[in-house]
Tab-separated table of C-alpha atoms and ligand atoms in Angstrom:
chain	number	residue	atom	x	y	z
L	398	MET	CA	-148.059	-196.488	118.812
L	399	SER	CA	-146.099	-194.577	116.267
L	400	THR	CA	-146.972	-193.950	112.639
L	401	ALA	CA	-144.317	-193.563	109.969
L	402	PRO	CA	-143.841	-189.898	109.046
L	403	GLY	CA	-146.329	-188.880	106.357
L	404	ALA	CA	-148.401	-192.069	106.709
L	405	ARG	CA	-152.069	-191.924	107.656
L	406	HIS	CA	-152.833	-193.153	111.152
L	407	THR	CA	-155.493	-195.867	111.230
L	408	LEU	CA	-157.937	-197.189	113.817
L	409	PRO	CA	-156.356	-200.147	115.651
L	410	GLU	CA	-158.027	-203.433	114.774
L	411	PHE	CA	-158.243	-204.487	118.413
L	412	GLY	CA	-158.672	-202.275	121.415
L	413	ARG	CA	-155.617	-201.721	123.548
L	414	ARG	CA	-155.316	-202.012	127.301
L	415	ALA	CA	-156.429	-198.848	129.092
L	416	THR	CA	-153.095	-198.702	130.911
L	417	ASP	CA	-151.240	-198.732	127.585
L	418	VAL	CA	-153.491	-196.079	126.058
L	419	LEU	CA	-153.087	-193.843	129.095
L	420	ALA	CA	-149.346	-194.416	129.251
L	421	GLU	CA	-149.010	-193.350	125.614
L	422	MET	CA	-151.155	-190.278	126.216
L	423	TYR	CA	-149.178	-189.201	129.269
L	424	ASP	CA	-145.952	-189.825	127.408
L	425	ARG	CA	-147.048	-187.510	124.577
L	426	LYS	CA	-148.309	-184.964	127.080
L	427	ARG	CA	-144.803	-184.607	128.484
L	428	GLY	CA	-143.952	-182.548	125.394
L	429	ASP	CA	-146.695	-179.984	126.120
L	430	ALA	CA	-146.247	-176.582	127.724
L	431	GLU	CA	-145.739	-176.886	131.477
L	432	TRP	CA	-148.501	-174.545	132.571
L	433	THR	CA	-148.770	-176.136	136.029
L	434	ARG	CA	-145.222	-174.904	136.659
L	435	GLY	CA	-146.179	-171.368	135.607
L	436	ARG	CA	-144.245	-171.623	132.343
L	437	THR	CA	-146.974	-170.421	129.962
L	438	PHE	CA	-148.246	-166.868	129.683
L	439	SER	CA	-151.416	-167.475	127.713
L	440	LEU	CA	-153.885	-170.229	126.808
L	441	VAL	CA	-154.354	-171.462	130.382
L	442	TYR	CA	-155.270	-169.201	133.300
L	443	PRO	CA	-154.392	-171.131	136.444
L	444	THR	CA	-155.375	-169.742	139.822
L	445	GLY	CA	-152.959	-172.068	141.590
L	446	LEU	CA	-155.719	-172.637	144.158
L	447	ALA	CA	-156.358	-176.306	144.957
L	448	ASP	CA	-159.953	-175.665	146.096
L	449	VAL	CA	-160.808	-173.927	142.800
L	450	ASP	CA	-159.260	-176.766	140.797
L	451	SER	CA	-161.163	-179.404	142.734
L	452	VAL	CA	-164.520	-177.640	142.187
L	453	LEU	CA	-163.756	-177.421	138.472
L	454	THR	CA	-162.688	-181.050	138.283
L	455	GLU	CA	-165.827	-182.255	140.061
L	456	VAL	CA	-168.292	-180.287	137.916
L	457	ASN	CA	-166.531	-181.369	134.738
L	458	ILE	CA	-166.859	-185.006	135.761
L	459	ALA	CA	-170.503	-184.502	136.767
L	460	TYR	CA	-171.401	-183.212	133.280
L	461	LEU	CA	-168.879	-185.100	131.176
L	462	PHE	CA	-171.420	-187.068	129.146
L	463	GLU	CA	-174.398	-184.698	128.966
L	464	ASN	CA	-175.382	-182.649	125.924
L	465	ALA	CA	-176.421	-178.998	126.150
L	466	LEU	CA	-178.186	-179.248	122.764
L	467	ASN	CA	-181.526	-180.094	124.304
L	468	PRO	CA	-182.642	-178.084	127.327
L	469	LEU	CA	-185.856	-180.146	127.478
L	470	ARG	CA	-183.807	-183.191	128.430
L	471	PHE	CA	-181.296	-181.406	130.631
L	472	PRO	CA	-183.195	-178.562	132.306
L	473	SER	CA	-180.401	-178.148	134.889
L	474	LEU	CA	-178.117	-176.959	132.086
L	475	ALA	CA	-180.673	-174.474	130.798
L	476	VAL	CA	-180.970	-172.933	134.262
L	477	MET	CA	-177.201	-172.767	134.830
L	478	GLU	CA	-176.695	-171.260	131.394
L	479	ARG	CA	-179.262	-168.558	132.109
L	480	HIS	CA	-177.710	-167.822	135.486
L	481	VAL	CA	-174.257	-167.405	133.881
L	482	THR	CA	-175.500	-165.100	131.132
L	483	ASP	CA	-177.537	-163.054	133.633
L	484	MET	CA	-174.573	-162.715	135.991
L	485	VAL	CA	-172.277	-161.545	133.187
L	486	ALA	CA	-174.881	-159.101	131.836
L	487	SER	CA	-175.239	-157.526	135.264
L	488	MET	CA	-171.454	-157.388	135.816
L	489	LEU	CA	-171.273	-155.368	132.586
L	490	HIS	CA	-174.145	-153.078	133.635
L	491	ALA	CA	-176.415	-154.190	130.824
L	492	PRO	CA	-179.906	-152.683	131.087
L	493	ASP	CA	-182.899	-154.779	132.156
L	494	ILE	CA	-184.045	-155.236	128.569
L	495	ALA	CA	-180.650	-156.677	127.567
L	496	GLY	CA	-180.244	-160.247	126.361
L	497	ALA	CA	-177.237	-162.546	126.537
L	498	GLY	CA	-176.155	-165.869	125.080
L	499	PHE	CA	-173.705	-168.559	126.159
L	500	SER	CA	-171.041	-169.678	123.683
L	501	SER	CA	-167.979	-171.891	123.475
L	502	GLY	CA	-165.464	-169.038	123.619
L	503	GLY	CA	-164.562	-165.521	122.616
L	504	THR	CA	-164.403	-166.405	118.939
L	505	GLU	CA	-167.948	-167.786	118.909
L	506	SER	CA	-169.302	-164.849	120.940
L	507	ILE	CA	-167.739	-162.476	118.419
L	508	LEU	CA	-169.016	-164.495	115.469
L	509	LEU	CA	-172.543	-164.318	116.900
L	510	SER	CA	-172.242	-160.590	117.538
L	511	VAL	CA	-171.106	-159.974	113.951
L	512	LEU	CA	-173.898	-162.192	112.587
L	513	VAL	CA	-176.501	-160.320	114.637
L	514	SER	CA	-175.118	-157.001	113.363
L	515	ARG	CA	-175.209	-158.170	109.760
L	516	GLU	CA	-178.829	-159.252	110.136
L	517	ARG	CA	-179.853	-155.989	111.802
L	518	ALA	CA	-178.168	-154.029	109.030
L	519	ALA	CA	-179.836	-156.204	106.392
L	520	ALA	CA	-183.185	-155.140	107.862
L	521	ARG	CA	-182.293	-151.551	106.967
L	522	GLY	CA	-181.234	-152.560	103.454
L	523	VAL	CA	-177.463	-153.131	103.717
L	524	THR	CA	-176.571	-155.927	101.318
L	525	LYS	CA	-172.747	-155.822	101.418
L	526	GLY	CA	-171.730	-154.670	104.846
L	527	ASN	CA	-168.371	-154.077	106.485
L	528	VAL	CA	-166.936	-154.317	109.989
L	529	VAL	CA	-164.576	-151.573	111.194
L	530	PHE	CA	-161.970	-152.518	113.765
L	531	PRO	CA	-158.576	-151.302	114.964
L	532	ALA	CA	-155.532	-153.360	113.963
L	533	SER	CA	-155.226	-154.652	117.535
L	534	ALA	CA	-158.686	-156.301	117.540
L	535	HIS	CA	-158.651	-160.065	117.913
L	536	PRO	CA	-158.550	-162.096	114.652
L	537	ALA	CA	-161.976	-163.456	115.649
L	538	PHE	CA	-163.513	-160.304	114.116
L	539	ALA	CA	-161.785	-160.919	110.767
L	540	LYS	CA	-162.831	-164.557	110.923
L	541	ALA	CA	-166.422	-163.586	111.741
L	542	ALA	CA	-166.464	-161.160	108.808
L	543	PHE	CA	-165.123	-163.910	106.550
L	544	VAL	CA	-167.765	-166.392	107.676
L	545	THR	CA	-170.642	-163.909	107.394
L	546	GLY	CA	-169.503	-162.478	104.048
L	547	LEU	CA	-168.729	-158.995	105.336
L	548	ASP	CA	-165.827	-156.771	104.337
L	549	VAL	CA	-163.090	-155.923	106.815
L	550	ARG	CA	-161.799	-152.412	107.436
L	551	THR	CA	-158.888	-152.289	109.853
L	552	THR	CA	-157.639	-148.970	111.153
L	553	PRO	CA	-154.108	-148.068	112.297
L	554	LEU	CA	-153.217	-147.682	115.969
L	555	ARG	CA	-151.842	-144.671	117.773
L	556	ASP	CA	-148.262	-144.688	119.089
L	557	ASP	CA	-149.504	-146.035	122.420
L	558	PHE	CA	-151.108	-149.029	120.605
L	559	THR	CA	-154.674	-147.869	121.304
L	560	ALA	CA	-157.281	-147.403	118.592
L	561	ASP	CA	-157.152	-144.091	116.772
L	562	ALA	CA	-160.704	-142.729	117.029
L	563	SER	CA	-160.322	-140.402	114.038
L	564	GLU	CA	-159.146	-143.284	111.827
L	565	VAL	CA	-162.124	-145.335	112.973
L	566	ALA	CA	-164.480	-142.415	112.257
L	567	ALA	CA	-163.036	-142.096	108.751
L	568	ALA	CA	-163.486	-145.804	108.034
L	569	ILE	CA	-167.211	-145.896	108.834
L	570	ASP	CA	-169.615	-145.592	105.914
L	571	ASP	CA	-173.283	-146.320	105.188
L	572	ASN	CA	-172.515	-150.032	104.874
L	573	THR	CA	-170.772	-150.374	108.221
L	574	VAL	CA	-172.661	-152.951	110.278
L	575	LEU	CA	-170.413	-152.928	113.361
L	576	VAL	CA	-167.567	-150.947	114.939
L	577	VAL	CA	-165.248	-152.646	117.426
L	578	GLY	CA	-162.958	-151.685	120.287
L	579	SER	CA	-161.076	-153.807	122.817
L	580	ALA	CA	-161.468	-153.467	126.556
L	581	TYR	CA	-158.680	-154.415	126.695
L	582	GLY	CA	-156.740	-155.746	123.702
L	583	ASN	CA	-154.727	-158.920	123.438
L	584	PRO	CA	-151.461	-157.742	121.834
L	585	HIS	CA	-150.467	-155.082	124.417
L	586	GLY	CA	-153.150	-155.165	127.108
L	587	VAL	CA	-154.074	-151.530	126.504
L	588	MET	CA	-157.588	-150.086	126.647
L	589	ASP	CA	-159.048	-148.651	123.485
L	590	PRO	CA	-160.896	-145.342	123.968
L	591	ILE	CA	-164.231	-147.127	124.219
L	592	GLY	CA	-166.061	-143.922	125.191
L	593	ALA	CA	-164.951	-142.034	122.071
L	594	LEU	CA	-165.308	-145.012	119.723
L	595	SER	CA	-168.797	-145.934	120.907
L	596	GLU	CA	-169.894	-142.311	120.675
L	597	ILE	CA	-168.656	-142.053	117.089
L	598	ALA	CA	-170.461	-145.273	116.187
L	599	GLY	CA	-173.614	-144.147	118.000
L	600	GLU	CA	-173.665	-140.793	116.177
L	601	ARG	CA	-173.587	-142.679	112.881
L	602	GLY	CA	-176.285	-145.106	114.033
L	603	VAL	CA	-173.893	-148.072	113.925
L	604	PRO	CA	-173.721	-150.779	116.641
L	605	PHE	CA	-170.547	-150.930	118.735
L	606	HIS	CA	-168.957	-154.072	120.200
L	607	SER	CA	-166.786	-153.568	123.275
L	608	ASP	CA	-164.656	-156.716	123.310
L	609	ALA	CA	-164.091	-157.637	126.946
L	610	CYS	CA	-163.198	-161.252	126.273
L	611	ILE	CA	-160.180	-160.776	128.537
L	612	GLY	CA	-161.231	-157.652	130.437
L	613	GLY	CA	-164.770	-158.772	131.283
L	614	PHE	CA	-163.630	-160.713	134.331
L	615	VAL	CA	-160.890	-158.239	135.283
L	616	LEU	CA	-162.139	-154.676	134.840
L	617	PRO	CA	-165.328	-154.961	136.965
L	618	PHE	CA	-163.293	-156.216	139.915
L	619	MET	CA	-160.523	-153.656	139.393
L	620	GLU	CA	-163.216	-151.020	139.732
L	621	ASP	CA	-164.433	-152.684	142.934
L	622	LEU	CA	-160.874	-152.437	144.258
L	623	GLY	CA	-160.883	-148.695	143.622
L	624	VAL	CA	-158.749	-148.643	140.469
L	625	GLU	CA	-159.822	-145.886	138.096
L	626	ILE	CA	-160.967	-147.484	134.854
L	627	PRO	CA	-162.132	-145.553	131.792
L	628	PRO	CA	-165.724	-146.495	130.904
L	629	TYR	CA	-165.955	-149.575	128.720
L	630	ASP	CA	-169.337	-151.261	129.254
L	631	PHE	CA	-173.099	-150.685	128.865
L	632	ARG	CA	-172.915	-147.573	131.038
L	633	LEU	CA	-171.806	-145.982	127.768
L	634	PRO	CA	-174.925	-145.405	125.667
L	635	GLY	CA	-173.113	-146.223	122.416
L	636	VAL	CA	-172.016	-149.703	123.548
L	637	THR	CA	-174.578	-152.064	122.020
L	638	GLN	CA	-172.906	-155.437	122.520
L	639	MET	CA	-170.077	-157.044	124.466
L	640	SER	CA	-168.229	-160.338	124.857
L	641	ALA	CA	-166.695	-161.641	128.091
L	642	ASP	CA	-164.974	-165.016	128.473
L	643	VAL	CA	-165.576	-167.048	131.604
L	644	HIS	CA	-162.812	-169.408	130.464
L	645	LYS	CA	-160.114	-166.733	130.724
L	646	TYR	CA	-159.984	-164.611	133.894
L	647	GLY	CA	-163.333	-166.057	135.004
L	648	TYR	CA	-161.217	-169.197	135.646
L	649	ALA	CA	-163.727	-171.706	134.215
L	650	THR	CA	-162.287	-174.588	132.213
L	651	LYS	CA	-162.389	-174.081	128.439
L	652	GLY	CA	-165.543	-173.602	126.421
L	653	ALA	CA	-167.329	-170.754	128.208
L	654	SER	CA	-168.029	-167.232	127.006
L	655	VAL	CA	-170.968	-164.827	127.024
L	656	VAL	CA	-172.182	-162.374	124.389
L	657	VAL	CA	-174.458	-159.604	125.656
L	658	TYR	CA	-176.764	-157.343	123.632
L	659	ARG	CA	-178.351	-154.107	124.786
L	660	ASP	CA	-181.747	-155.373	123.550
L	661	LYS	CA	-182.793	-158.979	124.048
L	662	SER	CA	-184.850	-158.982	120.854
L	663	TRP	CA	-181.567	-159.011	118.897
L	664	LEU	CA	-180.855	-162.528	120.170
L	665	ALA	CA	-183.426	-163.761	117.655
L	666	HIS	CA	-180.872	-163.056	114.894
L	667	GLN	CA	-178.435	-165.599	116.309
L	668	THR	CA	-181.071	-168.237	117.037
L	669	PHE	CA	-181.501	-170.735	114.229
L	670	ARG	CA	-184.874	-172.382	113.811
L	671	TYR	CA	-185.759	-175.174	111.389
L	672	ASP	CA	-188.705	-177.489	111.192
L	673	VAL	CA	-188.623	-178.773	107.618
L	674	TRP	CA	-187.279	-182.187	108.522
L	675	PRO	CA	-188.977	-185.292	109.850
L	676	SER	CA	-187.933	-184.693	113.451
L	677	GLY	CA	-189.820	-181.429	113.753
L	678	ALA	CA	-188.910	-178.166	115.462
L	679	TYR	CA	-185.171	-177.698	115.895
L	680	ARG	CA	-183.597	-174.653	117.512
L	681	THR	CA	-180.027	-173.699	118.395
L	682	PRO	CA	-179.081	-170.423	120.085
L	683	SER	CA	-175.445	-170.506	118.881
L	684	MET	CA	-173.263	-172.183	116.249
L	685	ALA	CA	-173.000	-175.719	117.598
L	686	GLY	CA	-175.579	-178.464	117.457
L	687	ALA	CA	-174.530	-181.020	120.050
L	688	ARG	CA	-172.789	-179.027	122.735
L	689	ALA	CA	-170.475	-179.907	125.610
L	690	ALA	CA	-172.331	-179.558	128.902
L	691	SER	CA	-169.367	-179.347	131.284
L	692	PRO	CA	-168.365	-175.771	130.263
L	693	VAL	CA	-171.842	-174.560	131.242
L	694	ALA	CA	-171.604	-176.304	134.604
L	695	ALA	CA	-168.010	-175.169	135.127
L	696	ALA	CA	-168.841	-171.526	134.381
L	697	TRP	CA	-171.868	-171.619	136.674
L	698	ALA	CA	-169.983	-173.381	139.464
L	699	ILE	CA	-166.862	-171.216	139.436
L	700	MET	CA	-168.847	-167.970	139.382
L	701	ASN	CA	-170.940	-169.140	142.301
L	702	TYR	CA	-167.967	-170.581	144.156
L	703	LEU	CA	-165.854	-167.439	143.907
L	704	GLY	CA	-168.531	-164.765	143.941
L	705	ARG	CA	-167.646	-161.110	143.592
L	706	ARG	CA	-165.484	-161.178	146.702
L	707	GLY	CA	-163.548	-164.217	145.520
L	708	TYR	CA	-162.719	-162.587	142.180
L	709	GLN	CA	-161.715	-159.380	143.961
L	710	SER	CA	-159.402	-161.225	146.300
L	711	ILE	CA	-157.697	-163.176	143.483
L	712	LEU	CA	-157.365	-159.984	141.449
L	713	LYS	CA	-155.863	-157.998	144.308
L	714	ASP	CA	-152.952	-160.443	144.466
L	715	LEU	CA	-152.779	-160.644	140.674
L	716	ILE	CA	-152.394	-156.868	140.403
L	717	ALA	CA	-149.529	-157.033	142.916
L	718	THR	CA	-147.902	-159.865	140.948
L	719	THR	CA	-148.272	-157.903	137.714
L	720	GLU	CA	-146.529	-154.926	139.347
L	721	ARG	CA	-143.653	-157.223	140.365
L	722	PHE	CA	-143.296	-158.413	136.766
L	723	LYS	CA	-143.555	-154.856	135.408
L	724	ASN	CA	-140.996	-153.441	137.843
L	725	GLY	CA	-138.617	-156.352	137.313
L	726	ILE	CA	-138.805	-156.088	133.523
L	727	SER	CA	-138.456	-152.290	133.470
L	728	SER	CA	-135.414	-152.435	135.754
L	729	LEU	CA	-133.410	-154.549	133.282
L	730	PRO	CA	-131.138	-152.714	130.836
L	731	GLY	CA	-132.837	-151.785	127.566
L	732	LEU	CA	-136.199	-153.404	128.376
L	733	ARG	CA	-139.350	-151.337	128.014
L	734	ILE	CA	-143.042	-152.139	128.433
L	735	LEU	CA	-145.074	-151.302	125.349
L	736	GLY	CA	-147.864	-148.786	125.923
L	737	ASP	CA	-149.746	-148.565	129.192
L	738	PRO	CA	-151.293	-151.966	129.920
L	739	ILE	CA	-154.243	-151.726	132.265
L	740	GLY	CA	-154.470	-155.258	133.639
L	741	PRO	CA	-152.443	-158.451	134.041
L	742	LEU	CA	-151.280	-158.526	130.413
L	743	LEU	CA	-148.231	-156.818	128.936
L	744	SER	CA	-145.755	-156.873	126.092
L	745	PHE	CA	-142.210	-155.603	126.323
L	746	THR	CA	-139.398	-154.835	123.938
L	747	SER	CA	-135.698	-154.092	124.144
L	748	ASP	CA	-134.092	-150.873	122.937
L	749	ALA	CA	-130.652	-152.431	123.380
L	750	SER	CA	-130.767	-156.003	122.079
L	751	ASP	CA	-132.736	-158.370	119.897
L	752	ILE	CA	-135.889	-159.097	121.911
L	753	PHE	CA	-136.598	-162.252	119.934
L	754	ALA	CA	-133.149	-163.599	120.859
L	755	ILE	CA	-134.028	-162.865	124.490
L	756	GLY	CA	-137.264	-164.803	123.866
L	757	ASP	CA	-135.217	-167.719	122.535
L	758	ARG	CA	-133.100	-167.785	125.700
L	759	LEU	CA	-136.325	-167.844	127.767
L	760	ASP	CA	-137.654	-170.660	125.566
L	761	ASP	CA	-134.434	-172.561	126.282
L	762	ARG	CA	-135.376	-172.492	129.958
L	763	GLY	CA	-138.925	-173.707	129.330
L	764	TRP	CA	-140.733	-170.352	129.474
L	765	CYS	CA	-143.370	-169.718	126.785
L	766	CYS	CA	-143.800	-166.053	125.868
L	767	ASN	CA	-145.551	-165.311	122.589
L	768	ARG	CA	-143.878	-162.811	120.259
L	769	VAL	CA	-145.536	-159.604	119.040
L	770	LYS	CA	-144.498	-157.458	116.072
L	771	ASP	CA	-144.361	-153.781	115.032
L	772	PRO	CA	-142.392	-153.331	117.226
L	773	SER	CA	-140.982	-156.717	118.153
L	774	GLY	CA	-141.748	-157.756	121.684
L	775	LEU	CA	-142.538	-160.567	124.086
L	776	HIS	CA	-146.071	-161.051	125.344
L	777	MET	CA	-147.253	-162.127	128.782
L	778	MET	CA	-150.744	-162.848	130.112
L	779	ILE	CA	-150.138	-163.111	133.822
L	780	SER	CA	-152.214	-165.522	135.914
L	781	PRO	CA	-152.498	-165.870	139.682
L	782	LEU	CA	-150.211	-168.936	139.662
L	783	HIS	CA	-147.356	-166.790	138.330
L	784	ALA	CA	-146.953	-165.201	141.763
L	785	ARG	CA	-144.911	-168.289	142.703
L	786	HIS	CA	-142.734	-168.142	139.595
L	787	CYS	CA	-142.158	-164.409	139.188
L	788	ASP	CA	-138.689	-164.306	140.810
L	789	GLU	CA	-137.469	-167.280	138.799
L	790	PHE	CA	-138.755	-165.735	135.576
L	791	LEU	CA	-137.137	-162.377	136.297
L	792	SER	CA	-133.842	-164.039	137.166
L	793	ASP	CA	-133.896	-166.039	133.891
L	794	LEU	CA	-134.873	-162.876	132.032
L	795	ALA	CA	-131.935	-160.978	133.564
L	796	ASP	CA	-129.671	-163.794	132.475
L	797	ALA	CA	-131.151	-163.745	128.961
L	798	VAL	CA	-130.599	-159.977	128.742
L	799	ALA	CA	-126.993	-160.356	129.869
L	800	ASN	CA	-126.375	-163.248	127.444
L	801	THR	CA	-128.719	-162.463	124.589
L	802	GLY	CA	-126.866	-164.374	121.878
L	803	VAL	CA	-128.279	-164.807	118.412
L	804	SER	CA	-131.948	-165.110	117.482
L	805	ARG	CA	-133.077	-168.399	116.012
L	806	GLY	CA	-135.252	-166.343	113.677
L	807	ILE	CA	-138.583	-167.184	115.288
L	808	GLY	CA	-140.812	-164.230	114.449
L	809	ALA	CA	-144.158	-163.168	115.822
L	810	ARG	CA	-146.493	-166.115	115.478
L	811	TYR	CA	-149.447	-167.087	117.572
L	812	ASN	CA	-150.150	-170.679	116.626
L	813	ASP	CA	-148.898	-171.049	113.079
L	814	GLU	CA	-145.548	-172.011	111.571
Z	1774	LIG	C1	-159.432	-159.631	123.288
Z	1774	LIG	C2	-159.803	-161.021	122.814
Z	1774	LIG	N1	-160.938	-161.202	122.137
Z	1774	LIG	C3	-161.306	-162.409	121.694
Z	1774	LIG	C4	-160.532	-163.531	121.919
Z	1774	LIG	C5	-160.951	-164.854	121.364
Z	1774	LIG	O1	-161.239	-165.763	122.400
Z	1774	LIG	P1	-161.154	-167.332	122.241
Z	1774	LIG	O2	-159.714	-167.688	122.049
Z	1774	LIG	O3	-161.745	-167.827	123.523
Z	1774	LIG	O4	-161.972	-167.734	121.084
Z	1774	LIG	C6	-159.338	-163.381	122.624
Z	1774	LIG	C7	-158.479	-164.546	122.882
Z	1774	LIG	O5	-157.447	-164.476	123.492
Z	1774	LIG	C8	-158.956	-162.092	123.083
Z	1774	LIG	O6	-157.808	-161.918	123.731
């Protein structure tokens, strides 16, 4: 059913046949990014493993209609949620007294972490706080500051796109409620100096959030595989809170992230309680009221299905695939990887041609690489499925480099015009 451009779409008077509704949906879906063919480099993190997909599909169906709002009615969800948060806390070496909460994604975990920090600072008399974060931190921190009424202080990056610890130190003042670093960051996949940043914050008595939304399900298993990783988690005394997304490299379907605090008593600041209404005591541990249940089940199921060994095995191949992409890109004339990405995420530029024009040529062939700016580059989050599509991508990239043409003028944009 089509609506005239600009007109408001209205509820159909009579229901339509399911076959027609589904046909229309699948028809529209044809215009979406072809992630199952390895064409996207963010948003979806496919393993390409049929057994993983069938576990995820089954648990999603099993919990499609439930509601995680009320653990008294759905105790199975409460148990799975606790198992997921416990597992993530231990992966990140949180101490026994740590506490962790489940959320719908990295943005909500970060929002909760910022809220908790604001409340803790308020207890020591800060009325107009600020959050200090490097320019590469995810926009979720700016959004969280906006929602919680805090000021934002962004600090410039070093030439290798990592946080500049001295700039961060200079930005902290008595009203700073939280300092942030990325382990690792989204734009270039590089590790911030979490050790130095958390120490600086700790010396000033300010909490420090190590954002492992992407890295939380990569770095622990890289370490298991013997890769040397600079410290980034609760083993650092200055790290007070972390976020790790099960719905990224944890391979759960969307809607699953964990926020971990060094002290479980801090969780009280993100728990909302209300009993001044006729229905009595009401409590939510995160932002939502009614809450999808399937992400909880999916996160629990995939972590139990894969286990530590399963994640290690997937990552071993993913590291090899990432090396193939890196070597292939670096071998093409003028192309250069930006900074020193630690995991399966990279951005690259061209010293010889217009990298955005190269991006356009890749778009023409159905590939979806986000653009980055300062300097201009193309961005890739590599997933296990890409192993099957690496050669084809590199061949199309070589062709794009040889026939760059003119840029259509599409600049760096994530999901906006
Ligand atoms: C480093 C980092 N932090 C936070 C987020 C926000 O996560 P989400 O999109 O799940 O809200 C992202 C998303 O890509 C990220 O890369």
